[in-house]
Structures are given as structure tokens and as C-alpha cells.
mmCIF file of C-alpha atoms in Angstrom:
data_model
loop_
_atom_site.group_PDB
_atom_site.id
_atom_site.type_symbol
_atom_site.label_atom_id
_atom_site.label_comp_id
_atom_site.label_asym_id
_atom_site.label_seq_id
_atom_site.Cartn_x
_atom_site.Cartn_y
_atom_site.Cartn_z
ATOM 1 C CA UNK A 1 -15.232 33.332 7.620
ATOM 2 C CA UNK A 2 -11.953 31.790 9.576
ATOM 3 C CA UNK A 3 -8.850 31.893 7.955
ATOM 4 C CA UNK A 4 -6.915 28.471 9.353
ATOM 5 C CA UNK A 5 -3.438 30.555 8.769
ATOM 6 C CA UNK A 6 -0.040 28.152 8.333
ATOM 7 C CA UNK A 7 -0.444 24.196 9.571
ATOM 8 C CA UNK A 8 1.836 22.150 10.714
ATOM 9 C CA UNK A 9 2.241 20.213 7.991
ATOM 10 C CA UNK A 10 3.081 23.781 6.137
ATOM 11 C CA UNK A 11 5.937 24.492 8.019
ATOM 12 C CA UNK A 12 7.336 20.778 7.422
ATOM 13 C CA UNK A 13 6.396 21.142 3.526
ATOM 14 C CA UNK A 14 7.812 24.315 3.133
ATOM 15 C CA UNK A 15 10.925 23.484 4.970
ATOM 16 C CA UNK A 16 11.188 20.840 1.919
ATOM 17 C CA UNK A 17 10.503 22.985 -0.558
ATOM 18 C CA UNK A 18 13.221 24.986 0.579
ATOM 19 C CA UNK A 19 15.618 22.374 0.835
ATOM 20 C CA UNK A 20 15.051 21.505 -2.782
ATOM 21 C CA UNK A 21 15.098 24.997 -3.861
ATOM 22 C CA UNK A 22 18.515 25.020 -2.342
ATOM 23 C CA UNK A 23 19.715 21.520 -3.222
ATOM 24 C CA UNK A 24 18.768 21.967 -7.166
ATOM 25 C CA UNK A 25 20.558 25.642 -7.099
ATOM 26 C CA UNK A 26 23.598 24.227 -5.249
ATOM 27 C CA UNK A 27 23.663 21.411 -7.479
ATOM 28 C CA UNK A 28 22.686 22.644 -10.952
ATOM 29 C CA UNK A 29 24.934 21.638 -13.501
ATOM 30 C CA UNK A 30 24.810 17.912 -12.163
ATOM 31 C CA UNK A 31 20.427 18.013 -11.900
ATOM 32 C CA UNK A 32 18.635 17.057 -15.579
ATOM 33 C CA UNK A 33 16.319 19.759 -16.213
ATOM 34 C CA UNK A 34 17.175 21.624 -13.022
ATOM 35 C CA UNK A 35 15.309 24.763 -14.051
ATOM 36 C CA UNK A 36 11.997 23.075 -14.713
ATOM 37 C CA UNK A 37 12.284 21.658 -11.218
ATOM 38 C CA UNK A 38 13.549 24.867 -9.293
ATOM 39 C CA UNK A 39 10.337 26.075 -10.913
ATOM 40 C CA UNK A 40 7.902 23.036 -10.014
ATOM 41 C CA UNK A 41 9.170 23.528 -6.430
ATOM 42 C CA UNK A 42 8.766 27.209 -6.451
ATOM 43 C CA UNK A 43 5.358 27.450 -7.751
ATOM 44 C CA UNK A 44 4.469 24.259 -5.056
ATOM 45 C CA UNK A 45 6.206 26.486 -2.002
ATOM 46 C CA UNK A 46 3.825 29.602 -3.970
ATOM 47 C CA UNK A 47 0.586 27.345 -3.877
ATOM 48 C CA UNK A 48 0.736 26.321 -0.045
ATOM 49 C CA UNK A 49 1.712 30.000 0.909
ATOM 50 C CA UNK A 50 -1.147 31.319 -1.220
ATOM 51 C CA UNK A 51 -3.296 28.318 0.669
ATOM 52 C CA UNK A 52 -1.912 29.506 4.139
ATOM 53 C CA UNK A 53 -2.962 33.368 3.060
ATOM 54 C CA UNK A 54 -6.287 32.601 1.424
ATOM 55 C CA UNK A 55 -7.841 29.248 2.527
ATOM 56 C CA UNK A 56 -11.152 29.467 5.185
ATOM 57 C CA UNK A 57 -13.614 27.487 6.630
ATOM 58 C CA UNK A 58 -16.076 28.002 3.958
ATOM 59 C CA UNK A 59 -14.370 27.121 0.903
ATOM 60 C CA UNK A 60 -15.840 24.358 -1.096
ATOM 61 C CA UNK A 61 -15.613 20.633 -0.628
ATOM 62 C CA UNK A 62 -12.663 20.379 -3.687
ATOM 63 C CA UNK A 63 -10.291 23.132 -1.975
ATOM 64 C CA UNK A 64 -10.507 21.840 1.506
ATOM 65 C CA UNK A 65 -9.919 18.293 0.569
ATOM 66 C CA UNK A 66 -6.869 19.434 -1.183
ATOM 67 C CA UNK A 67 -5.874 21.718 1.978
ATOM 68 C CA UNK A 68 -5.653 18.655 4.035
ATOM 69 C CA UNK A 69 -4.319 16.159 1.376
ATOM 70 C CA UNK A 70 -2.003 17.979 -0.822
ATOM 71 C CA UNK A 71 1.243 16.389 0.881
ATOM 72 C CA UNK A 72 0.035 13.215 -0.394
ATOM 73 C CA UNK A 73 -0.816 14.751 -3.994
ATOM 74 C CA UNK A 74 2.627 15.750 -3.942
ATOM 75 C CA UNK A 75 4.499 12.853 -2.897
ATOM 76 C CA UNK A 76 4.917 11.077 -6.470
ATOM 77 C CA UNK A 77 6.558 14.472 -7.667
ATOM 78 C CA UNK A 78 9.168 14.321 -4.570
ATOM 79 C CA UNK A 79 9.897 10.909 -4.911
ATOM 80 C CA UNK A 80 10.883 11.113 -8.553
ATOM 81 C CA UNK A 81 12.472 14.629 -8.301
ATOM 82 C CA UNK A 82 14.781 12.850 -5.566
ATOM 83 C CA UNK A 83 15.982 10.155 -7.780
ATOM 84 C CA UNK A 84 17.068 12.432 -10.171
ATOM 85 C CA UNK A 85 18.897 15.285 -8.430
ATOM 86 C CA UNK A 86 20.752 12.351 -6.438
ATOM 87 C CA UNK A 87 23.672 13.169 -8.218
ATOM 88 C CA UNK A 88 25.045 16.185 -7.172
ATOM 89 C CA UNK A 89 27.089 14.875 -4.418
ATOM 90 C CA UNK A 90 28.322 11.031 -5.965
ATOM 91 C CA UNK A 91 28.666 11.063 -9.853
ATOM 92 C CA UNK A 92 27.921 7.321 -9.617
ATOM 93 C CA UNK A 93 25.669 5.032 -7.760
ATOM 94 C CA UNK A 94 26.877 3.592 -4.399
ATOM 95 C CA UNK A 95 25.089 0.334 -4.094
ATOM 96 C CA UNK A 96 28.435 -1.826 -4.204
ATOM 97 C CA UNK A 97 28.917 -0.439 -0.603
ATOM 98 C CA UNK A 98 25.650 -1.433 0.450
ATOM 99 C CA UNK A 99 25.626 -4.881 -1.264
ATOM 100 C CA UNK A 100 29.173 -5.636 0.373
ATOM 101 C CA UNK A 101 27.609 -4.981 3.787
ATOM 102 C CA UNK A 102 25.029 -7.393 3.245
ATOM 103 C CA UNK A 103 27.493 -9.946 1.872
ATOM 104 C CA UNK A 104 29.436 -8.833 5.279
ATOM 105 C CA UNK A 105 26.150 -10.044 7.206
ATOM 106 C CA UNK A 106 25.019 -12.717 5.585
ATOM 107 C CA UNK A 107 28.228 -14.447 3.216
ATOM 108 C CA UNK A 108 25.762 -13.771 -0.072
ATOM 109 C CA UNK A 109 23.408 -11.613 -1.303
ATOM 110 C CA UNK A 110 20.133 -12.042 0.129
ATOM 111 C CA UNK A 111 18.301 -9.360 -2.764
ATOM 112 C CA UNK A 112 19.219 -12.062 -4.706
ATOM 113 C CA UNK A 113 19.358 -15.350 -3.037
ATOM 114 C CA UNK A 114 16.055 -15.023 -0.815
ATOM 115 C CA UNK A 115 13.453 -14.583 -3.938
ATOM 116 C CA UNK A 116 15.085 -17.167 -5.995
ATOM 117 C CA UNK A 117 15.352 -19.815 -3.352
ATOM 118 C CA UNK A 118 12.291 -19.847 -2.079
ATOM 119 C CA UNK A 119 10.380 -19.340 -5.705
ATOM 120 C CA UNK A 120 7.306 -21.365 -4.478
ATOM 121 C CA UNK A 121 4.454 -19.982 -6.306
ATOM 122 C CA UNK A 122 2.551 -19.438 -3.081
ATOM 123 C CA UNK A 123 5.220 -17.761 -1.485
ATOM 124 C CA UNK A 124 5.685 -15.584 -4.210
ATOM 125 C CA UNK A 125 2.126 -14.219 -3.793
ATOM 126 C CA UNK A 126 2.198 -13.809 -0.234
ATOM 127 C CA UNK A 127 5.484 -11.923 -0.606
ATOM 128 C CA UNK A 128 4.106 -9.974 -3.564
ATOM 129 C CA UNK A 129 1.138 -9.371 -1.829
ATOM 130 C CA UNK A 130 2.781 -8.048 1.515
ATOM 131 C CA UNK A 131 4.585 -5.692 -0.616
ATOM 132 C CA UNK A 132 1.758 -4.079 -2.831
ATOM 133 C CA UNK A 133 -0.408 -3.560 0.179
ATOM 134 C CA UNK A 134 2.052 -0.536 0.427
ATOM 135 C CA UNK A 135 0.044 1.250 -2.310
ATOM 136 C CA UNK A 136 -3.343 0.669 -0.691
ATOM 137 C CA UNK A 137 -2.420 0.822 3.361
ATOM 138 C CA UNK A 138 -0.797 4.504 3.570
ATOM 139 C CA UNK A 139 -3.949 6.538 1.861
ATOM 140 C CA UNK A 140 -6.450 3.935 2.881
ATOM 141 C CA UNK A 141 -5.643 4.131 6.498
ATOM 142 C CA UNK A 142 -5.735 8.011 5.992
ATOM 143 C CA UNK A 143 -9.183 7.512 4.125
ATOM 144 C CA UNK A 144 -10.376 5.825 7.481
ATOM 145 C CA UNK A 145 -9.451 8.536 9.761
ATOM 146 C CA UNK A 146 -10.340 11.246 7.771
ATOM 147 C CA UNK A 147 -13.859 9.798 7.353
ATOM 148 C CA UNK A 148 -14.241 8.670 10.884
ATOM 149 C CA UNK A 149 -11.877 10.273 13.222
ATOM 150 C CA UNK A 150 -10.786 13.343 11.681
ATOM 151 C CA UNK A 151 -9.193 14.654 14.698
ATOM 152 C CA UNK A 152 -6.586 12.354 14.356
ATOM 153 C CA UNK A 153 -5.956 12.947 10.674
ATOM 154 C CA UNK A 154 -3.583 16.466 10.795
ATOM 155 C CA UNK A 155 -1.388 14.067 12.836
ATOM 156 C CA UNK A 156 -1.441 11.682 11.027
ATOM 157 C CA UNK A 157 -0.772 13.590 7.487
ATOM 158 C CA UNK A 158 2.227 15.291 9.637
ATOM 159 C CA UNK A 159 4.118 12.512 10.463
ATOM 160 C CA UNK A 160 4.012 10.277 7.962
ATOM 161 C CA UNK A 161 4.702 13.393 5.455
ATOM 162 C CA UNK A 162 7.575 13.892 7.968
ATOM 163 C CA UNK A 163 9.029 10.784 7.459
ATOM 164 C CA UNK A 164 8.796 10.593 3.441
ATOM 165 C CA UNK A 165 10.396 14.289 3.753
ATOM 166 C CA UNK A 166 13.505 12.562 5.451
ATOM 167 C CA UNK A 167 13.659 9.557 3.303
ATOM 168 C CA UNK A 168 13.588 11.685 0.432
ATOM 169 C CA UNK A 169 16.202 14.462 1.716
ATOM 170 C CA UNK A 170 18.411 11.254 1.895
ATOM 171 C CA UNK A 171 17.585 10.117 -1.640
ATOM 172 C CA UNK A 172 18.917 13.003 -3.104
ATOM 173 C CA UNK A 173 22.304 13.079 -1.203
ATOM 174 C CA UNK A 174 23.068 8.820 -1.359
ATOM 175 C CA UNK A 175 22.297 7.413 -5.031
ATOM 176 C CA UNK A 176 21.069 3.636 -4.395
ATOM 177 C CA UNK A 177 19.519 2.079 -7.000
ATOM 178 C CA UNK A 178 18.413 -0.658 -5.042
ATOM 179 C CA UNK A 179 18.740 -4.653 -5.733
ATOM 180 C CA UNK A 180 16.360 -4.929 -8.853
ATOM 181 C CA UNK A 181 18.692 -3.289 -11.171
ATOM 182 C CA UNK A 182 21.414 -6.320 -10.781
ATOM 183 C CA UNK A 183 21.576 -7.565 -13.998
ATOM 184 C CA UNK A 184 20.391 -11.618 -12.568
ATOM 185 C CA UNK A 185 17.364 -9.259 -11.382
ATOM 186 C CA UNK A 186 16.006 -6.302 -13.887
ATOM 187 C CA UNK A 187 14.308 -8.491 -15.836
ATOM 188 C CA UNK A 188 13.205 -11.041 -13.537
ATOM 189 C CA UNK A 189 11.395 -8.227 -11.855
ATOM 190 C CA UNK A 190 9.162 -7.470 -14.764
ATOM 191 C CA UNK A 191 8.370 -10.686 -15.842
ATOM 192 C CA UNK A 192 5.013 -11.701 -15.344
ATOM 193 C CA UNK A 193 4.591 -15.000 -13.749
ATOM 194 C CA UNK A 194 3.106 -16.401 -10.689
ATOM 195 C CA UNK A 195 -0.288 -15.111 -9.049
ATOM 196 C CA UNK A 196 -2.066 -12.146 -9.555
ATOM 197 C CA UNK A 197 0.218 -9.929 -7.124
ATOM 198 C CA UNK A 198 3.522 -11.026 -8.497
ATOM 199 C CA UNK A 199 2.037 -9.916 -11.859
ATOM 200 C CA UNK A 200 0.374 -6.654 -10.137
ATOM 201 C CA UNK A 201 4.309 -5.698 -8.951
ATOM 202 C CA UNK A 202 5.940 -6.825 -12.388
ATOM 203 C CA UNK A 203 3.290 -4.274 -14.300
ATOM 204 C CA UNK A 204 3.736 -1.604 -11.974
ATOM 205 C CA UNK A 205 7.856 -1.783 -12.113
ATOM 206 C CA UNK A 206 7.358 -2.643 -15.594
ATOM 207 C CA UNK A 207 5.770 0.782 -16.480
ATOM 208 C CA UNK A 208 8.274 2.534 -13.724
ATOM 209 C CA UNK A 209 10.722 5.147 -15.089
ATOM 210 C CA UNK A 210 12.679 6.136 -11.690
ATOM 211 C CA UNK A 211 16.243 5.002 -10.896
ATOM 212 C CA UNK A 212 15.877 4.034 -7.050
ATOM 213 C CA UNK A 213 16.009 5.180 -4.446
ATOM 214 C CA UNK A 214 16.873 2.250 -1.913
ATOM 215 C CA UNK A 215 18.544 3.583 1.741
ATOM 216 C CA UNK A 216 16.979 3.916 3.475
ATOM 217 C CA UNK A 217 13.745 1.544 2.321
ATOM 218 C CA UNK A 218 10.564 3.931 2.558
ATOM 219 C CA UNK A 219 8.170 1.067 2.081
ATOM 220 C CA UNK A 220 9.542 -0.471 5.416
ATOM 221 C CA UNK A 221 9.948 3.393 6.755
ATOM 222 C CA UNK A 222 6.527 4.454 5.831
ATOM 223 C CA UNK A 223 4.622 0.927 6.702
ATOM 224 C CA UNK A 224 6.220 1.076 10.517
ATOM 225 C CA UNK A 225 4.970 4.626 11.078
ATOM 226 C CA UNK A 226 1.650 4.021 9.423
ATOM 227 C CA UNK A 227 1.456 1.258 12.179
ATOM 228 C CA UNK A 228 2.506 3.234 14.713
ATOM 229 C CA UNK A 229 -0.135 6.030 13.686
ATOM 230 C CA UNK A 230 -2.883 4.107 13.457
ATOM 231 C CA UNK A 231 -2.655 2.666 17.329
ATOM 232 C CA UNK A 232 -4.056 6.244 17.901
ATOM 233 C CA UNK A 233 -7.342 5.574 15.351
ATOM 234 C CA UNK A 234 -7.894 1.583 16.523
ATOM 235 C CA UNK A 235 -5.731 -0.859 18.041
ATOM 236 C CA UNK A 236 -6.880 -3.556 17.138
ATOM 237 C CA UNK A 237 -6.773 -2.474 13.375
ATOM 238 C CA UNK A 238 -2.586 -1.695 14.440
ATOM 239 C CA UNK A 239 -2.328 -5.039 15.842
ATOM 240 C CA UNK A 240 -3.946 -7.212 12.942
ATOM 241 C CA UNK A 241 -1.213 -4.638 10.764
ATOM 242 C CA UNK A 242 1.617 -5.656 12.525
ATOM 243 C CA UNK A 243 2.259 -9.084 11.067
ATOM 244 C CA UNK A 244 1.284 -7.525 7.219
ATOM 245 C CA UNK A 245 4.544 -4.904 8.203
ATOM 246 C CA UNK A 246 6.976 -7.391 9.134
ATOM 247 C CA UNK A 247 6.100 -9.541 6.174
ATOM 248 C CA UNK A 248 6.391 -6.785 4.176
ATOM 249 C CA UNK A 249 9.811 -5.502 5.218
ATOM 250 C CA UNK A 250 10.941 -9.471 4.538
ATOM 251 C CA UNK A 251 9.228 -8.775 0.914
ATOM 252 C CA UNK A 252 11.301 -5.690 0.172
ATOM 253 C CA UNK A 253 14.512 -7.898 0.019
ATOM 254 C CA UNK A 254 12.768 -10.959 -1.058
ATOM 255 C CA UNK A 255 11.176 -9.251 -3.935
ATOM 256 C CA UNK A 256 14.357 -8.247 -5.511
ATOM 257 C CA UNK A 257 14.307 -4.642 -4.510
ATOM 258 C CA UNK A 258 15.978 -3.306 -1.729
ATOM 259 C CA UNK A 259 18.816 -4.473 0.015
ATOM 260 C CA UNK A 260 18.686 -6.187 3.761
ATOM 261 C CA UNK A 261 20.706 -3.410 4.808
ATOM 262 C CA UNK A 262 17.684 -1.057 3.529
ATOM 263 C CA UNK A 263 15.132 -2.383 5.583
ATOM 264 C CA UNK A 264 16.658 -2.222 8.764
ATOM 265 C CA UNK A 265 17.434 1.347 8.253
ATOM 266 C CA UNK A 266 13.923 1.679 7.114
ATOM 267 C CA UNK A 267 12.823 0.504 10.641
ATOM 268 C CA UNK A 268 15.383 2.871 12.401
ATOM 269 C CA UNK A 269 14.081 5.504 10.530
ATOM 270 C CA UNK A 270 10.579 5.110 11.145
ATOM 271 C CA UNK A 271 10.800 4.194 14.670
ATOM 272 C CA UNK A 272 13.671 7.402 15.423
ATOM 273 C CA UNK A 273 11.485 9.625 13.673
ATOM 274 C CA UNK A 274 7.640 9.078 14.000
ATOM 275 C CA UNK A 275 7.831 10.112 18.007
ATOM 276 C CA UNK A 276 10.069 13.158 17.715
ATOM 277 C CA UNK A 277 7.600 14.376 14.458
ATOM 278 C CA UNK A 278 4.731 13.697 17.056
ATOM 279 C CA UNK A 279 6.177 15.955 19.910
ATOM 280 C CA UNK A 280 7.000 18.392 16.793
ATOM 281 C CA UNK A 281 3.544 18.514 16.072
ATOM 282 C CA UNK A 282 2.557 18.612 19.451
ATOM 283 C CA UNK A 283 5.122 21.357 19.878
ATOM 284 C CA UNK A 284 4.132 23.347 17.147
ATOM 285 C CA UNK A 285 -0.197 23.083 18.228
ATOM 286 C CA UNK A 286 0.874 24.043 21.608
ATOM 287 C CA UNK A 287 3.500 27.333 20.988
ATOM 288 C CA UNK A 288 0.825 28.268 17.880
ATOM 289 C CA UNK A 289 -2.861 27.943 19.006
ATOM 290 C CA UNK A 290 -3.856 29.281 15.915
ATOM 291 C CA UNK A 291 -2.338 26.487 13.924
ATOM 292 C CA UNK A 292 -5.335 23.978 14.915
ATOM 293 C CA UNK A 293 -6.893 23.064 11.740
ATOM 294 C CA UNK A 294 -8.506 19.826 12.174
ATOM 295 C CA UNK A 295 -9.989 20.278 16.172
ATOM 296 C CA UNK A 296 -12.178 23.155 14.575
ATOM 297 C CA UNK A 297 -14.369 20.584 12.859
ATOM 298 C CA UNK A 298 -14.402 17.747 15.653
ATOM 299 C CA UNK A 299 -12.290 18.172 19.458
ATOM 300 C CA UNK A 300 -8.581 16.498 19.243
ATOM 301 C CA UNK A 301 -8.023 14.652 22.520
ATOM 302 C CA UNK A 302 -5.295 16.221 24.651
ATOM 303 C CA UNK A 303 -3.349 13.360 25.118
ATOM 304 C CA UNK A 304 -0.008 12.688 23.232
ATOM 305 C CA UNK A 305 1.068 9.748 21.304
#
């Protein structure tokens, strides 16, 4: 049977794995529990170099879903090992910069001002709703293509992992808690009121135990490449998204949690970084042959987008 070897998506992962490695080392006495998480990440750099070494084509249905998904498995862990070791380089959280550029754009702050202005129950849920679809548009959209156009999927997986990677590597360096930790705000965010969605985000920050982060805003990050990947699967699917991703990056500041200054750099960082990750991949297919994972089960198109 034929070993797939090292993905693209390994050499991205691993390259993060490394980073944290390093970071949590460099950084130890200011990281809580720094040796059980130089551990975690050593046994998950371990795991995907014993997948790269022993995974095939015949494996069962269990192992190669988790060969093509285990980025996503893994993303919770990353995200909450970044908002702790996000210390190492400022003692303190930063948001009063942040917050005094918005009050430099605006004359007020609008992580405050927008949700409580416009506190029409109706707009409330649409807001609330724009925001949760988060949870349910990055792996359902990956559902769809993995079901129905797998040859897009090892693309997909690579650059939206790339993306989260960067947000994350800039998580642990600048420590922004974000606009929902204001005292006016904390407990406003977990109250439940309103429509069903408003209550949906209240219970799920409600039952949150992470600190941030908030710059760059990976909900607005992640949402804009998601869009962008999915013009590859259907069009018209990325078009009918586009107006659900600009009311969403509205909702990250009208919600209470990020700031505006967030969002914006969520957009620059989705739009600077999903097309170099694509020529990466690209890059990486076309210099490695023997990386092609997905094309083995159904032809990838040649083109590049």
C-alpha cells in the first residue's frame, strides 16, 4: 500500500509546533504550566511525524479522516495555549493602546457604544447571529468539500490552517484581551437576554475560560479566507457568504468583543495571507510531487486560485 509521505499542511503544522516548542522554552518562567505544554506540543509534532512515517492508503475510515482533519482537531488546543503563553514578551495586557486608537478614529469607543446604542432586540439577533455562524461556517464549508469536491479540500485545510497559525503566532507575542472584558461589558456579555442567538453567544462566553486574544480578530480573519476559499468549491455559495462576512466583522465590535481596530486587521490579514498560503501550497505540490494527498482519490484541477 502507498505511503502519502509529509503534506503540506505538515510542513505548516510542524513549523508551529516548532515555534511553540521554542516560544514556551524561551519564555518559561513567564508560561503557567509551561512543561505540560512543551510536552502537549511535543507529543502533537511526534503524532503528525509518526502520521507522515506510517499513514497509507489503506488505513481505515477513523485514521484517514483524522489524517486530513487533525489541524482542525487541534485548533481549540492552539488557541487557548496562545492566550496563555502571551505573556512572555508584555507582563500586562496592551488593550489601552488599541482602545486609544479607536477613540483616535472614531472620538469614543465603538466596542462599547455600537452594541448599546443600537440594543434593538432584532438587531441584536441579527448581530448575534452573524457572529455565531463563525462556529458552524469554517468546518461546515470544509464538510461540503470534503464530501463533494475533495480535491479542493487539502487546499482548503492549508490555508485556512495557515491563517489561524499566524493569528495565533501573534496571540502569543501581543496580549489583547479584547473589548468584552471592560468592566461596562463582562457581564453584559453573559447575560442572557434577547433572541435565541444573543443567548447562544452569552452561554458559550459564559462557559469560556480564555483571556483573549483580540489583534488581530480571527473571526473576521478566518470568515474572509473561508470566503475566499470557497469561490474555488461554488460561487455562488461565496457570493450569498459575502454579505453574512461583512455583517459579521460589524458583529465582532458590535457584540462587545473585539475592538474596530481588530477587525480591520482581521481583513488585512486574511486578504495578505490567503493568496501567498495558496502559491505556498501550490509551491510546495509542484517542487514535491510526492506530497499530493488528496488528487490520489479524485484529479485536482491545474489551475491556481
Amino acid at each position: 500500500m502507498k505511503k502519502t509521505g509529509i503534506l503540506p499542511i505538515d510542513v505548516i503544522s510542524l513549523f508551529y509546533v516548532l515555534f511553540n516548542v521554542i516560544y514556551i522554552a524561551a519564555g518559561w518562567p513567564r508560561v503557567p504550566n509551561a512543561g505540560l505544554h512543551f510536552a502537549a506540543f511535543a507529543l502533537i509534532g511526534s503524532f503528525i511525524l509518526i502520521m507522515i512515517r506510517f499513514y497509507n492508503e489503506g488505513c481505515n475510515r477513523i485514521v484517514t479522516f483524522f489524517r486530513y482533519w487533525y489541524p482542525f482537531v487541534l485548533l481549540n488546543y492552539f488557541f487557548q495555549v496562545s492566550t496563555i503563553i502571551n505573556h512572555v514578551i508584555f507582563p500586562d495586557f496592551i488593550d489601552p493602546f488599541f482602545q486609544r486608537i479607536d477613540y483616535l478614529i472614531f472620538g469614543y469607543q465603538p466596542v462599547i457604544e455600537w452594541g448599546m446604542r443600537y440594543s434593538n432586540v432584532i438587531v441584536q439577533e441579527i448581530f448575534h447571529f452573524a457572529y455565531a455562524s463563525y462556529y458552524l461556517a469554517v468546518p461546515g464549508i470544509a464538510f461540503l468539500i470534503f464530501f463533494r469536491k475533495r480535491e479542493y479540500f487539502e487546499k482548503y485545510v492549508f490555508t485556512v490552517a495557515f491563517v489561524f497559525y499566524a493569528c495565533y503566532i501573534t496571540y502569543s507575542f501581543l496580549p489583547v484581551v479584547g473589548g468584552r472584558y471592560l468592566p461596562e461589558l463582562f457581564e453584559l456579555t453573559m447575560t442572557y437576554r434577547g433572541g435565541p442567538f444573543t443567548r447562544i453567544m452569552a452561554f458559550i462566553y459564559s462557559n469560556s475560560q480564555h483571556r483573549g486574544s483580540a489583534f488581530p480578530s480571527s473571526h473576521v480573519a478566518i470568515t474572509v479566507v473561508v470566503n475566499l476559499a470557497t469561490f474555488n468549491y461554488s460561487k455562488k455559495l461565496a457570493i450569498l457568504m459575502i454579505p453574512l462576512s461583512f455583517l459579521l466583522t460589524i458583529a465582532t465590535v458590535y457584540c462587545h468583543y473585539h475592538y474596530f481596530i481588530d477587525t480591520i486587521f482581521g481583513v488585512i490579514y486574511a486578504v495578505a495571507l490567503y493568496y501567498p498560503a495558496v502559491k505556498l501550497y501550490h509551491y510546495l505540490i509542484k517542487a514535491f510531487p510526492e506530497m499530493k494527498f488528496s488528487a490520489r482519490i479524485k484529479g485536482e484541477p491545474n489551475q491556481v486560485r
